[in-house]
Coordinates of C-alpha atoms in Angstrom, one line a residue:
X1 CA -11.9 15.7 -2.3
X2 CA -10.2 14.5 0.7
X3 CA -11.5 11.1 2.7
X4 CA -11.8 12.9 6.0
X5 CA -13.7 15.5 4.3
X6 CA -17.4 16.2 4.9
X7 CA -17.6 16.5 1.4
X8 CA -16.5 13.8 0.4
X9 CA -19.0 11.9 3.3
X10 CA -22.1 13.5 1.4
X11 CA -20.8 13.0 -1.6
X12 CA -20.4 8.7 -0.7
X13 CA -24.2 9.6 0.7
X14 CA -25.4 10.8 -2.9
X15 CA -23.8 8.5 -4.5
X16 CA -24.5 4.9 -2.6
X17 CA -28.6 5.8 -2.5
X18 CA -28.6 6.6 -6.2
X19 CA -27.1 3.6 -7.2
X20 CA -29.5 1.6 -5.2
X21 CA -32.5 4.0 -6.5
X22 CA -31.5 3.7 -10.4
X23 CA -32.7 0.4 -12.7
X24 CA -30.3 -2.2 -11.8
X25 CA -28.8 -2.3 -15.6
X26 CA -27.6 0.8 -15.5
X27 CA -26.1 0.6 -12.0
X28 CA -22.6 0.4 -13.0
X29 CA -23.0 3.6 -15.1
X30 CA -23.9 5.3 -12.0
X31 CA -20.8 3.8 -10.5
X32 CA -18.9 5.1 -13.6
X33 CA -20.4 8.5 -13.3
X34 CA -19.6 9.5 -9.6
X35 CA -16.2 7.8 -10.0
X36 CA -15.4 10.6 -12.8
X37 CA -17.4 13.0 -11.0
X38 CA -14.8 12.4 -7.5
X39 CA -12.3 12.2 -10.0
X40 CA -12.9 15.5 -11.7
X41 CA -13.3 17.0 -8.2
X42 CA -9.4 17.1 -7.9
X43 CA -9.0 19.0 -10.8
X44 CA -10.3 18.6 -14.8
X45 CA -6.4 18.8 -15.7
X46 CA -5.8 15.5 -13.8
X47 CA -8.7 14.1 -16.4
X48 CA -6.3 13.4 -19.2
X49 CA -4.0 10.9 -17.8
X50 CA -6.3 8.2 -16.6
X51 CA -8.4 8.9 -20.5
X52 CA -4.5 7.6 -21.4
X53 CA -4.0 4.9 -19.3
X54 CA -8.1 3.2 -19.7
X55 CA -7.9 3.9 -23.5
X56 CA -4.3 3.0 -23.9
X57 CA -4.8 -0.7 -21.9
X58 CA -8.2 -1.1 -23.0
X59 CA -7.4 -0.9 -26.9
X60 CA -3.6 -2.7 -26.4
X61 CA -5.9 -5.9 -24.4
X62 CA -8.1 -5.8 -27.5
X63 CA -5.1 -6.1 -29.7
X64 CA -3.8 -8.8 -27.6
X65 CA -6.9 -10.7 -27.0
X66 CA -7.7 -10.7 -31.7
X67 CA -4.1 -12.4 -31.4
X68 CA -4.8 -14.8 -29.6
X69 CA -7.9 -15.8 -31.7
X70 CA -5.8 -15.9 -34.5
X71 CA -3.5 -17.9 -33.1
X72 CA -0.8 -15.6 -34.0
X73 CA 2.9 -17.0 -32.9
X74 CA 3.8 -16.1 -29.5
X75 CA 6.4 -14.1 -30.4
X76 CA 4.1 -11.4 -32.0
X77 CA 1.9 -11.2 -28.9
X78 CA 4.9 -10.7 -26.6
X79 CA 6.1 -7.8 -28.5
X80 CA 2.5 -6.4 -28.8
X81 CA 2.4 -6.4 -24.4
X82 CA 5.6 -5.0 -23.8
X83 CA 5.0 -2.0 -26.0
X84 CA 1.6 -2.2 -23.9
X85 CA 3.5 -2.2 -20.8
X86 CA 6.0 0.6 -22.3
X87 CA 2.8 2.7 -23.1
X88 CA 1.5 2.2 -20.1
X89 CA 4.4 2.9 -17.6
X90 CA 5.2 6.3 -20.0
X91 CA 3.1 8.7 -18.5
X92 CA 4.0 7.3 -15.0
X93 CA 7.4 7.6 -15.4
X94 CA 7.2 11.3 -17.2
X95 CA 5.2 12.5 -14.2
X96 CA 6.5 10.9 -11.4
X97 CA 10.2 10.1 -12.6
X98 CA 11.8 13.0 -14.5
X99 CA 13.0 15.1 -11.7
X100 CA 14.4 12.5 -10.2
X101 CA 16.2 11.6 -13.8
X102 CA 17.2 15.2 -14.4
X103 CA 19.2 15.8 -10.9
X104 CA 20.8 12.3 -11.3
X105 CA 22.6 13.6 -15.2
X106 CA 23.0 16.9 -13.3
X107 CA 25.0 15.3 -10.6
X108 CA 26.7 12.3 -12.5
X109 CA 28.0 15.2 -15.4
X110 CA 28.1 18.7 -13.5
X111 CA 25.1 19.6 -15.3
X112 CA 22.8 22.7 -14.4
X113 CA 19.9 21.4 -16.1
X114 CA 16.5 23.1 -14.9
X115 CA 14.1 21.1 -12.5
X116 CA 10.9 20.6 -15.0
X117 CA 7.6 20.9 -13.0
X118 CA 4.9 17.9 -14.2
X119 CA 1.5 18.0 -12.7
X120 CA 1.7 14.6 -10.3
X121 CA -2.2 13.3 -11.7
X122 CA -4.2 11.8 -9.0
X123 CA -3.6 8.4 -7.6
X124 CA -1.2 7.6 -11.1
X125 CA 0.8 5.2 -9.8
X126 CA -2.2 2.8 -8.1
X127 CA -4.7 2.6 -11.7
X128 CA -1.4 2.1 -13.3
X129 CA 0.0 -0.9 -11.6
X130 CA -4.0 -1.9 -11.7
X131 CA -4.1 -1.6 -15.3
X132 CA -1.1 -2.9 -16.3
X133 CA -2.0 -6.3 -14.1
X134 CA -5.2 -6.7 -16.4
X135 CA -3.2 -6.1 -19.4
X136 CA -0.5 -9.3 -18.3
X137 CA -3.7 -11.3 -17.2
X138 CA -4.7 -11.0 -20.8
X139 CA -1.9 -11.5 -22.5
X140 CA -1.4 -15.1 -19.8
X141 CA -5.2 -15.7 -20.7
X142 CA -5.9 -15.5 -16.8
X143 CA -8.7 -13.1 -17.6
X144 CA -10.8 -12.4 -20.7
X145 CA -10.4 -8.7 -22.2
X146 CA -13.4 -6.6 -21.7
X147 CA -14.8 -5.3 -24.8
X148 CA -16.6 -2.8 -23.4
X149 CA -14.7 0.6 -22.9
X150 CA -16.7 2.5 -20.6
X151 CA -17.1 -0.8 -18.4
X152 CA -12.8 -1.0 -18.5
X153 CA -12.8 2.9 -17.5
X154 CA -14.9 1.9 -14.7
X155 CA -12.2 -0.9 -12.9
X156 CA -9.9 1.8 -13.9
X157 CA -11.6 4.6 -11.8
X158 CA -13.7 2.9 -9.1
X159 CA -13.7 5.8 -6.4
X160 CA -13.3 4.8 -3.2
X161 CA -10.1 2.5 -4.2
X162 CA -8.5 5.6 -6.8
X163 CA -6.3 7.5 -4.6
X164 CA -4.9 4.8 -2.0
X165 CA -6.2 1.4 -3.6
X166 CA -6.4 -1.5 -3.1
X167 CA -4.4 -2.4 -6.3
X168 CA -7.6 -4.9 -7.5
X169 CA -7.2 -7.6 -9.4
X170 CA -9.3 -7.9 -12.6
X171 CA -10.5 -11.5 -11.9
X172 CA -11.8 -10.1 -8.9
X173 CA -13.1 -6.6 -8.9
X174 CA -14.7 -6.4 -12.1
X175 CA -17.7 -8.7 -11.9
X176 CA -18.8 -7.3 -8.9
X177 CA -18.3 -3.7 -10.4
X178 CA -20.9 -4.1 -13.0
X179 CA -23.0 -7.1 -11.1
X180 CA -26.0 -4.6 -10.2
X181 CA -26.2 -5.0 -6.5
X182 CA -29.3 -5.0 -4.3
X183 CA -29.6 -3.4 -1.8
X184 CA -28.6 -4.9 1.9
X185 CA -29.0 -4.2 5.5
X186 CA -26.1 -6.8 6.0
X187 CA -23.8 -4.5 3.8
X188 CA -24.6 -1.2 5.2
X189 CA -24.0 -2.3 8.5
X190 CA -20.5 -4.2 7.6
X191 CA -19.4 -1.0 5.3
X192 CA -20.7 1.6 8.1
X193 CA -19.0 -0.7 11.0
X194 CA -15.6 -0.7 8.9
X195 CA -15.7 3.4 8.0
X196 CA -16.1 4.1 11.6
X197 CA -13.4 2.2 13.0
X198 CA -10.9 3.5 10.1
X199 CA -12.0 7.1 10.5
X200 CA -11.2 6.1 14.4
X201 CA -7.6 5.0 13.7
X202 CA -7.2 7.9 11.6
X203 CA -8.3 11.1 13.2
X204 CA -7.6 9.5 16.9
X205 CA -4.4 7.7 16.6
X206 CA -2.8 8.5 13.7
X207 CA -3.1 11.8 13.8
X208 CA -1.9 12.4 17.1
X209 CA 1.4 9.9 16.6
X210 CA 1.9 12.3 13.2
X211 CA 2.0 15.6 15.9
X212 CA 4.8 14.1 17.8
X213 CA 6.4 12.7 14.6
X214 CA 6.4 15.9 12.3
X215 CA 8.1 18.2 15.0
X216 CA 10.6 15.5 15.5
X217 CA 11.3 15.1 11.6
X218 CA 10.6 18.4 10.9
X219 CA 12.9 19.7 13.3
X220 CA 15.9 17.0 14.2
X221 CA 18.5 20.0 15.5
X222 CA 15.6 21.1 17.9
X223 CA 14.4 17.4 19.0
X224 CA 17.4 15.2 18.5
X225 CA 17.1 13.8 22.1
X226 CA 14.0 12.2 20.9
X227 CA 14.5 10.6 16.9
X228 CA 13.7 7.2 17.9
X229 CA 11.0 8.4 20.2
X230 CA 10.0 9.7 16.6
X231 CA 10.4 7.0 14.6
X232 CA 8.0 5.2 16.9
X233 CA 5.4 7.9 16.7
X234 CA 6.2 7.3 12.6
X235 CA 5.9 3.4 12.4
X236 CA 2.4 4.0 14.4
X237 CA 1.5 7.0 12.6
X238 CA 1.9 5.5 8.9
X239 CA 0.1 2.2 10.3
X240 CA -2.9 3.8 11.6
X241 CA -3.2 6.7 8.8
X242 CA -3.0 3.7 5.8
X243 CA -5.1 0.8 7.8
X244 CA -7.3 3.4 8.5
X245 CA -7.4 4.5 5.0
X246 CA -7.9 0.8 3.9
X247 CA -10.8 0.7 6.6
X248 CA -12.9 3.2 5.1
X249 CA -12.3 2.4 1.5
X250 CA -12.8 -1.0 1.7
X251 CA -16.2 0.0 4.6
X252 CA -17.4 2.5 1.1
X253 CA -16.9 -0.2 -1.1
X254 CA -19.4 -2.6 1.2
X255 CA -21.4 -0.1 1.0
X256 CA -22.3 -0.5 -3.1
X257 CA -22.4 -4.5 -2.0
X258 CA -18.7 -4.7 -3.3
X259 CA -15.6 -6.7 -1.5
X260 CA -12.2 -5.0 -2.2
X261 CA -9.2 -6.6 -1.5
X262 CA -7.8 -6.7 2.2
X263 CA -4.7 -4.5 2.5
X264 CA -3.6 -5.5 6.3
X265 CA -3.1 -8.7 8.3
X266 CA -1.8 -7.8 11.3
X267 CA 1.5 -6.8 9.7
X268 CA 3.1 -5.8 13.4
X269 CA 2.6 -9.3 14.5
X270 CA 5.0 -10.4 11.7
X271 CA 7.9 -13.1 12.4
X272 CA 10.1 -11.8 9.5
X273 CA 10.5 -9.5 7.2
X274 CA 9.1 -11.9 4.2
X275 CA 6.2 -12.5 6.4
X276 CA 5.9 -8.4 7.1
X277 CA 5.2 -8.0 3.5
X278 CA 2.9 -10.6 3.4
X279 CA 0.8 -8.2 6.2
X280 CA 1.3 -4.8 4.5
X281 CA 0.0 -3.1 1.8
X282 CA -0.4 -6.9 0.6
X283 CA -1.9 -5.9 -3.3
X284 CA 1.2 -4.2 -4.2
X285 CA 3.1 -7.3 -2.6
X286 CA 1.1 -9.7 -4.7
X287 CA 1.1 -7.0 -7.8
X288 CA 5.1 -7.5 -7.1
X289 CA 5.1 -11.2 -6.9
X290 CA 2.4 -12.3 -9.8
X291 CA 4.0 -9.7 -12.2
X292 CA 7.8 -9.0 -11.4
X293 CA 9.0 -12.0 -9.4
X294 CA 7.7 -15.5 -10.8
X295 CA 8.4 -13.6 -14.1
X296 CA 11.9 -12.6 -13.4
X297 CA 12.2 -16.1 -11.7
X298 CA 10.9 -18.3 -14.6
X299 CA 13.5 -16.1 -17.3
X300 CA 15.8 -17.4 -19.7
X301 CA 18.6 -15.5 -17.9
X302 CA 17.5 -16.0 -14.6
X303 CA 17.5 -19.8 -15.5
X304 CA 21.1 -19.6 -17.0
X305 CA 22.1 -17.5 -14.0
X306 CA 20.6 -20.0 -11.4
X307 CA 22.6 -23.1 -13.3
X308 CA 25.5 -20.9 -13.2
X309 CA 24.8 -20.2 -9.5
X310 CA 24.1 -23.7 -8.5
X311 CA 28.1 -25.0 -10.6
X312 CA 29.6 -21.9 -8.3
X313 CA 27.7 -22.0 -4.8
X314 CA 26.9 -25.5 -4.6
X315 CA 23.4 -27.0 -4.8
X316 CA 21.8 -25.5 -1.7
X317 CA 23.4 -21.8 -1.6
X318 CA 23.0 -22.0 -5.2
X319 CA 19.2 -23.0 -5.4
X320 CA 18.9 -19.7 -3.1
X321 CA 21.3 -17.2 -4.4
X322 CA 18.9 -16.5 -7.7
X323 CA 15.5 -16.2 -5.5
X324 CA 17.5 -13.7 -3.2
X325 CA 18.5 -11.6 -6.6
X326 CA 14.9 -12.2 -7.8
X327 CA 14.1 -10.2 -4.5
X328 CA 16.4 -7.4 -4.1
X329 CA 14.3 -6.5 -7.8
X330 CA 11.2 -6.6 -6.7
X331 CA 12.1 -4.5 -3.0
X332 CA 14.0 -2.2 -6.0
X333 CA 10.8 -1.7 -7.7
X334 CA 9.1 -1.2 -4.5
X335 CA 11.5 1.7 -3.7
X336 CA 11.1 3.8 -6.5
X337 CA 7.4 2.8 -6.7
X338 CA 6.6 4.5 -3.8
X339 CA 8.8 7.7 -4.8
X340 CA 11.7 9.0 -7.6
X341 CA 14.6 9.8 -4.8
X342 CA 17.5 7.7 -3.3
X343 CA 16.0 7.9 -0.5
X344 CA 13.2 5.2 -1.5
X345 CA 16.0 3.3 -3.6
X346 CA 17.5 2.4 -0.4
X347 CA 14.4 2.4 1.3
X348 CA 13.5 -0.5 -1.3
X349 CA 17.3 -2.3 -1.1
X350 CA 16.9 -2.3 2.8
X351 CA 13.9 -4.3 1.7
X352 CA 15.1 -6.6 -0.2
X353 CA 18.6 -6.9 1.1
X354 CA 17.4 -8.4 4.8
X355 CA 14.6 -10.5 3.1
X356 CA 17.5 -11.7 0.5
X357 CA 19.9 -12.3 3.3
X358 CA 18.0 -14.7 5.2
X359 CA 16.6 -16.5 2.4
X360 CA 21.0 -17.0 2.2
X361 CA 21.3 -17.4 5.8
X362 CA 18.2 -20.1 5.8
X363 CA 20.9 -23.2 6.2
X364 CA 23.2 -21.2 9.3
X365 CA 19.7 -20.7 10.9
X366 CA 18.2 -24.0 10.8
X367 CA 21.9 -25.4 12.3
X368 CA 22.0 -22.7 15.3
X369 CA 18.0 -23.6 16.2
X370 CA 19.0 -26.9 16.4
X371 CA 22.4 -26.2 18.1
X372 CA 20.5 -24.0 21.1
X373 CA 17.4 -27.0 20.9
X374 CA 15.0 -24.4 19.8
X375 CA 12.1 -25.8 17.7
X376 CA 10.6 -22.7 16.6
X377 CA 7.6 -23.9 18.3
X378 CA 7.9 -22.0 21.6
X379 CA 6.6 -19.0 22.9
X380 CA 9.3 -17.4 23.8
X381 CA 11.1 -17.7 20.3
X382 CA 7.9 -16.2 18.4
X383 CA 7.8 -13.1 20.2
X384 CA 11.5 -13.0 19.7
X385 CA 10.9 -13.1 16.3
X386 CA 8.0 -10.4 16.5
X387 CA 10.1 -7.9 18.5
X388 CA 13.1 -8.6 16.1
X389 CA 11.0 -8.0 13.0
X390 CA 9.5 -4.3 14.3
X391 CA 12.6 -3.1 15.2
X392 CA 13.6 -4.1 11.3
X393 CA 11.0 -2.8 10.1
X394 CA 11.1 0.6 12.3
X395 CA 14.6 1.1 10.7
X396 CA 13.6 1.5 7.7
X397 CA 11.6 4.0 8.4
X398 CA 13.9 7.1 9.0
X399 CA 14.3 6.7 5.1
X400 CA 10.8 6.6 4.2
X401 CA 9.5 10.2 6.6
X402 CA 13.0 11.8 6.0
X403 CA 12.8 14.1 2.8
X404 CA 15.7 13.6 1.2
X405 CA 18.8 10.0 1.8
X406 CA 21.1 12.4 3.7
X407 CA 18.5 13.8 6.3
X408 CA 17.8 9.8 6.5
X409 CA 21.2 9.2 7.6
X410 CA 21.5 12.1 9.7
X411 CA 18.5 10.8 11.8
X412 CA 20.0 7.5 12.5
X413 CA 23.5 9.4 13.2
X414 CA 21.0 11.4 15.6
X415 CA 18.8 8.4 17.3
X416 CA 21.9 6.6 18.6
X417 CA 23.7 9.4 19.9
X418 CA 21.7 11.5 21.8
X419 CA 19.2 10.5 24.2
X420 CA 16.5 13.6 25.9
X421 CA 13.5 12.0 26.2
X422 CA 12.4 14.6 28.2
X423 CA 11.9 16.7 25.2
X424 CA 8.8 15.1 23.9
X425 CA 6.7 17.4 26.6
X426 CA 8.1 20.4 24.9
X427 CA 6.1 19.7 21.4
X428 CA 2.9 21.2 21.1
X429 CA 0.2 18.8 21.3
X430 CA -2.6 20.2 19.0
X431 CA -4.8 23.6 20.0
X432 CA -3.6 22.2 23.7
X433 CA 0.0 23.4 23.2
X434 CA 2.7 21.9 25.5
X435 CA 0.0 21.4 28.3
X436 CA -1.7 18.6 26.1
X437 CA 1.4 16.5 25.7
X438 CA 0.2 14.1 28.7
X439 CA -3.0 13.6 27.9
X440 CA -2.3 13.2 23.5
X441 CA 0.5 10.1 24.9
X442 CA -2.2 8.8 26.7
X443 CA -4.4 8.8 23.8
X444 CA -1.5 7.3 21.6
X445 CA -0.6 4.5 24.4
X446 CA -4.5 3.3 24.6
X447 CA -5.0 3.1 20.9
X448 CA -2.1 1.5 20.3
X449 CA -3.1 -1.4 22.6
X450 CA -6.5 -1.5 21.6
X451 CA -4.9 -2.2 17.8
X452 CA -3.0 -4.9 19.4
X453 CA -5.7 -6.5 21.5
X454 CA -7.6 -6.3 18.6
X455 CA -4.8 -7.7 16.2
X456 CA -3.7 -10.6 18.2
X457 CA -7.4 -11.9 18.7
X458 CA -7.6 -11.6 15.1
X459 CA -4.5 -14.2 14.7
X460 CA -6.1 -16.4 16.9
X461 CA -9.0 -16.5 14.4
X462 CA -11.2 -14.2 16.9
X463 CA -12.6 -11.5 14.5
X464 CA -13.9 -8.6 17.7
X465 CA -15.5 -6.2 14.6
X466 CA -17.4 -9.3 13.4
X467 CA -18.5 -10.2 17.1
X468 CA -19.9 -6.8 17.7
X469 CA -22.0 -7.0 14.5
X470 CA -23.2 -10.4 15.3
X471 CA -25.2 -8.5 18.8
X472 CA -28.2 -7.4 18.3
X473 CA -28.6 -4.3 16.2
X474 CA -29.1 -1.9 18.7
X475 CA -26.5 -3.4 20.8
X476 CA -24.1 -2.9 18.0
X477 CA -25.5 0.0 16.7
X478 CA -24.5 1.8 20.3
X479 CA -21.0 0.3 20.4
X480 CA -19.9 1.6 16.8
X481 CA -21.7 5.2 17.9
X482 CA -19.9 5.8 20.7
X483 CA -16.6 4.3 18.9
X484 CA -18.0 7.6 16.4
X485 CA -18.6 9.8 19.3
X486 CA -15.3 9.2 20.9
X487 CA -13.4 10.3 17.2
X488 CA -15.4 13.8 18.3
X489 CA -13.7 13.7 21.9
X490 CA -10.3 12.7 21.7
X491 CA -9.7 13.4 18.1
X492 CA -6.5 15.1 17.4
X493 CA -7.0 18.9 17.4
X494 CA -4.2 20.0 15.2
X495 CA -4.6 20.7 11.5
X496 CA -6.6 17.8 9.9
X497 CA -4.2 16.2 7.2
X498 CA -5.2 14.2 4.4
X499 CA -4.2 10.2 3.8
X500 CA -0.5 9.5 3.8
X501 CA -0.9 7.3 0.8
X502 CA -3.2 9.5 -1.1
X503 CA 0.2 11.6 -2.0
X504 CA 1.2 8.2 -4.2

């Protein structure tokens, strides 16, 4: 049941004035209910995986939590969660991971061993990462484990977050999950406000940048004048498609009375790329920090290995030389969480390796600032650093839209050695054709600055969606239905396509 679906709008119609008709106590079974229901809509074979990821954390969090109260030695309750977190990660790996697995024995021994085809279950790899954060909250005693199974299946499932997230945090999501919410004007309008303007950045921007983008990538022999045209068209494509996303889960979400997680700050106004991943798809970075990095950084081994560092480096380089390894992990992870090819492995390094070097580089930096007597303070020098950092981050992208790591490098062979720009005009722009192409840039190039209007008020702490809503209600209520009414007019009018992220 896609999100751009009318469906799927009927179906968040149904489902947002029963729970507000039903007795409040039995509110959060309604929540569990349509949650399957959307669930089941993608398929009754996809129902057996998340049964074995809520039953399989749920009963492991029990376990760990009767340990606990018996004060049983640490040792026992750390083997208990890592076979909870081997359980767990199983089915994710056998479904998303074998393939990948198989071709690497195939080519590291001249093996001919046949592809296997797994069903990819819906939105696996976001109620995994979700589930195993409760399970590791348990086991720290950062949250308490829920004894109830059907409430657990319900943080597990909650629909409007299942396919794309938020990754929620336990702490967080689950009170207000089965806190029975009454109903409020001041919620409708905030959810209804936020649905609008994601289904806006979806079907208007995104959706025309992915035109320009998908002949380009699809076709790099054809359009090679044009790659980094098309990486452009990628970078804005990918932001407004998974923004957007966020918009109108998080607006569905309001909609029950429920606050889900932000996912976006601004992440194209970034200084760095540290600070980039502090802007974008920020629950999986601070999944990735809570549960791989201050781990991996606290370790025995990572401990021996920063002594060891600090005797070989010196104190400084040393201090720095483990938190840039602890790093280049994480990014790793983030590679091959977001798919099993070598493409995302050095989609992830990339990552990890600029953030890692200028963690290094942090001492050269600070002495050539102060040799040129630049503070860091002006102007100048922080749109410098925001220019720098989306050019960074744009070049990463011909790894993450290219199918496979040699069509990746192929592009960038491509992007800095032929220049056409002319061919953009020769792409057909939707049911327009070629004759569109004008007014589909135009579309593109006033979106894109209404995004960064919009963003850089934001940063100044100037919240424009939150102003509108402040007006009087018919005011408002005519601004966000003309926003609607312009998705109708200058929507894209190729092939509707589903939520990047969904396919994770």
């Amino acid at each position: 049941m896609s999100l751009v679906s009318n469906i799927f709008l009927i179906f968040v119609i149904f489902s947002v004035i029963t729970y507000y008709v039903v007795p409040a106590k039995i509110k959060w079974v309604t929540l569990l209910i349509f949650s399957y229901i959307y669930y089941l809509a993608g398929g009754v074979r996809y129902l057996f995986f998340i049964l074995y990821s809520t039953v399989v954390v749920y009963l492991f969090g029990l376990w760990i939590d009767n340990l606990q109260q018996k004060e049983k030695a640490s040792k026992v309750q750390k083997r208990v969660v890592t076979f909870g977190i081997i359980a767990s990660f199983l089915m994710l790996g056998i479904v998303k991971y074998t393939g990948f697995f198989v071709d690497v024995i195939n080519s590291a021994f001249k093996l001919d061993i046949p592809g296997v085809a797994i069903l990819f279950p819906l939105g696996i790899s976001f109620y995994t990462f979700q589930s195993v954060g409760y399970l590791l909250d348990v086991y720290w005693k950062k949250a308490k484990a829920e004894k109830n199974i059907f409430r657990f299946a319900l943080f597990i499932s909650f629909f409007p977050q299942l396919l794309q997230g938020p990754i929620g945090n336990f702490n967080r999501l689950h009170p207000q999950l089965i806190t029975p919410h009454k109903f409020s004007w001041e919620s409708i309008k905030n959810g209804l406000a936020r649905i609008v303007i994601g289904y806006g950045k979806k079907m208007i921007i995104a959706d025309w940048a992915g035109v320009f983008a998908d002949a380009i990538w699809d076709d790099p022999d054809q359009y090679n004048g044009i790659v980094l045209l098309g990486l452009i068209f990628y970078g804005i494509q990918l932001y407004a498609d998974f923004s957007g996303g966020m918009d109108v889960v998080i607006g569905i979400g309001r909609l029950f009375g429920i606050e889900l997680d932000e996912n976006f700050r601004q992440p194209y106004l970034a200084i760095s790329m540290a600070d980039f991943w502090k802007r974008w798809h920020i629950t999986l970075g601070e999944w990735m920090m809570n549960y791989v990095f201050y781990p991996v950084s606290l370790s025995g081994w990572m401990m021996k290995f920063s002594k060891w560092s600090r005797k070989t480096f010196g104190k400084k380089t040393g201090r720095v030389v483990p938190i840039a390894l602890a790093d280049l992990i994480v990014f790793f992870l983030v590679g091959i969480w977001h798919g099993a090819s070598w493409k995302y492995v050095v989609y992830g390094l990339l990552n990890g390796g600029i953030i890692a070097f200028s963690e290094l580089m942090g001492g050269p930096y600070k002495s050539w600032k102060k040799a040129l007597h630049i503070s860091g303070k002006e102007g100048w020098y922080h749109i410098f650093q925001i220019v720098r950092t989306y050019i960074l981050v744009n070049l990463r992208w011909f790894y993450d839209r290219s199918d496979t790591l040699k069509d990746g490098n192929y592009l960038v062979k491509q992007a800095f050695t032929h220049f056409n720009w002319s061919q953009v005009f020769d792409i057909s722009a939707g049911s327009g054709g070629t004759e569109a192409v004008p007014k589909a840039l135009i579309i593109i190039l006033s979106g894109c600055i209404i995004m960064v209007t919009v963003g850089v008020l934001k940063e100044r702490g100037k919240d424009l969606r939150e102003k509108i809503l402040a007006l009087p209600a018919p005011v408002s209520a005519a601004i966000y239905i003309i926003i609607f009414l312009l998705i109708g007019l200058f929507g894209c009018t190729a092939a509707p396509k589903g939520f990047i992220y969904a396919q994770f």
